[in-house]
Coordinates of C-alpha atoms in Angstrom, one line a residue:
M222 CA -38.9 28.4 19.0
S223 CA -38.0 24.7 19.0
D224 CA -37.9 24.8 22.9
Q225 CA -41.6 25.1 23.0
S226 CA -42.2 21.8 21.2
K227 CA -39.9 19.8 23.7
P228 CA -41.3 18.8 27.1
V229 CA -39.7 20.6 30.0
T230 CA -38.8 17.5 32.0
P231 CA -37.6 14.4 30.2
K232 CA -39.2 11.1 31.1
P233 CA -36.9 8.8 33.1
Y234 CA -37.5 5.8 30.9
D235 CA -36.4 7.6 27.7
S236 CA -32.9 8.2 28.9
A237 CA -32.3 5.1 31.0
P238 CA -29.9 2.5 29.3
S239 CA -31.2 -0.9 28.6
S240 CA -29.8 -3.9 30.5
R241 CA -27.9 -5.0 27.3
Q242 CA -26.2 -1.6 27.1
A243 CA -25.3 -1.8 30.8
V244 CA -23.7 -5.2 30.4
K245 CA -21.8 -4.0 27.3
F246 CA -20.5 -1.0 29.3
L247 CA -19.5 -3.1 32.3
T248 CA -17.7 -5.6 30.1
A249 CA -15.9 -2.9 28.2
A250 CA -14.9 -1.1 31.4
T251 CA -13.7 -4.4 33.0
I252 CA -11.6 -5.4 30.0
G253 CA -10.2 -1.8 29.7
T254 CA -9.2 -1.8 33.4
I255 CA -7.5 -5.2 33.1
L256 CA -5.6 -4.1 30.0
L257 CA -4.6 -0.8 31.7
V258 CA -3.3 -2.7 34.7
L259 CA -1.4 -5.2 32.5
S260 CA 0.1 -2.3 30.6
G261 CA 1.3 -0.6 33.8
L262 CA 2.8 -3.9 35.1
T263 CA 4.6 -4.4 31.7
L264 CA 6.0 -0.9 31.8
T265 CA 7.1 -1.3 35.4
G266 CA 8.8 -4.6 34.6
T267 CA 10.5 -3.2 31.6
V268 CA 11.9 -0.3 33.5
I269 CA 13.1 -2.5 36.4
A270 CA 14.8 -4.9 33.9
L271 CA 16.4 -2.0 32.1
I272 CA 17.8 -0.6 35.4
I273 CA 19.2 -4.0 36.4
A274 CA 20.6 -4.7 32.9
T275 CA 22.2 -1.3 32.4
P276 CA 25.6 -2.1 34.1
A277 CA 25.9 -5.3 32.0
L278 CA 25.0 -3.4 28.8
V279 CA 27.6 -0.7 29.6
V280 CA 30.3 -3.3 30.3
F281 CA 29.5 -5.4 27.2
S282 CA 28.6 -2.6 24.8
P283 CA 31.9 -2.9 22.8
I284 CA 30.7 -6.4 21.9
L285 CA 27.0 -6.0 21.9
V286 CA 26.7 -3.0 19.6
P287 CA 28.6 -4.5 16.7
A288 CA 26.9 -7.8 17.3
G289 CA 23.5 -6.1 17.2
I290 CA 24.4 -4.3 14.0
V291 CA 25.5 -7.5 12.4
I292 CA 22.4 -9.3 13.5
F293 CA 20.2 -6.4 12.3
L294 CA 21.9 -6.3 8.9
A295 CA 21.8 -10.1 8.4
T296 CA 18.1 -10.2 9.4
T297 CA 17.3 -7.3 7.1
G298 CA 19.2 -9.0 4.2
F299 CA 17.4 -12.3 4.7
L300 CA 14.0 -10.6 4.9
F301 CA 14.6 -8.5 1.8
S302 CA 15.9 -11.6 -0.1
G303 CA 12.8 -13.5 0.9
C304 CA 10.5 -10.7 -0.1
C305 CA 12.2 -10.4 -3.5
G306 CA 11.8 -14.2 -4.0
V307 CA 8.1 -14.2 -3.1
T308 CA 7.5 -11.2 -5.4
A309 CA 9.3 -12.9 -8.2
L310 CA 7.3 -16.1 -7.7
M311 CA 4.1 -14.1 -7.7
A312 CA 5.1 -12.3 -10.9
L313 CA 6.0 -15.5 -12.6
S314 CA 2.7 -17.1 -11.5
W315 CA 0.8 -14.1 -12.8
L316 CA 2.7 -14.2 -16.1
Y317 CA 2.0 -18.0 -16.5
E318 CA -1.7 -17.5 -15.9
Y319 CA -1.7 -14.6 -18.4
V320 CA 0.1 -16.6 -21.1
A321 CA -2.1 -19.7 -20.4
G322 CA -5.2 -17.5 -21.0
K323 CA -6.6 -17.8 -17.5
H324 CA -7.2 -14.0 -17.3
P325 CA -5.5 -13.0 -14.0
P326 CA -6.4 -9.7 -12.3
G327 CA -5.0 -6.7 -14.2
A328 CA -4.9 -8.5 -17.5
D329 CA -7.5 -6.1 -18.9
Q330 CA -5.4 -3.1 -18.1
L331 CA -2.3 -4.7 -19.6
D332 CA -4.2 -5.5 -22.8
Y333 CA -5.5 -2.0 -23.0
A334 CA -2.1 -0.5 -22.5
R335 CA -0.6 -2.8 -25.1
M336 CA -3.4 -1.8 -27.6
R337 CA -2.7 1.9 -26.9
I338 CA 1.0 1.5 -27.4
A339 CA 0.4 -0.4 -30.7
N340 CA -2.0 2.3 -31.9
K341 CA 0.6 5.0 -31.1
A342 CA 3.3 3.1 -32.8
R343 CA 1.1 2.8 -35.9
D344 CA 0.3 6.5 -35.8
M345 CA 4.0 7.4 -35.5
K346 CA 4.9 5.1 -38.4
E347 CA 2.3 6.8 -40.6
R348 CA 3.5 10.3 -39.5
A349 CA 7.1 9.3 -40.2
K350 CA 6.1 8.0 -43.7
E351 CA 4.1 11.2 -44.5
Y352 CA 7.0 13.4 -43.3
G353 CA 9.4 11.3 -45.4
Q354 CA 7.3 11.8 -48.4
Y355 CA 7.0 15.6 -47.6
V356 CA 10.8 15.9 -47.3
H357 CA 11.3 13.9 -50.5
H358 CA 8.8 16.1 -52.4
K359 CA 10.6 19.3 -51.1
A360 CA 13.9 17.8 -52.1
Q361 CA 12.6 17.2 -55.6
E362 CA 11.2 20.8 -55.8
A363 CA 14.6 22.1 -54.7
T364 CA 16.5 20.1 -57.3
Q365 CA 14.1 21.1 -60.1
G366 CA 14.1 24.7 -59.1
S367 CA 17.9 25.0 -59.3

């Protein structure tokens, strides 16, 4: 049914891309081609370097493998230490801003959580007091009954 409303032959100027679209396509195709060629050259160079370096890696592997492990562990340790230090500084900075009243991000959530904890503690205190009175009353009934 919808085929009847469409013209049988499309007009050529409706489907032709504009010059701006053509330039965009040519630019993208050129950049993509250049990057693909560079990727292939890099892969080829890496494979050739690996083929050339393989005998040296095999000969020196008893030295290189432990040295690589030590370098990896030392680097990982330094990075982890630095990340912990940056995190600690950020936390202390946030805490200072919170205590100074500068209202850092997340302070509303912290205040809300603190208020909920205080309300729960107050409710538990009241329940414990009521339960203590109940137990005291039951104890008095038990002593008076015997």
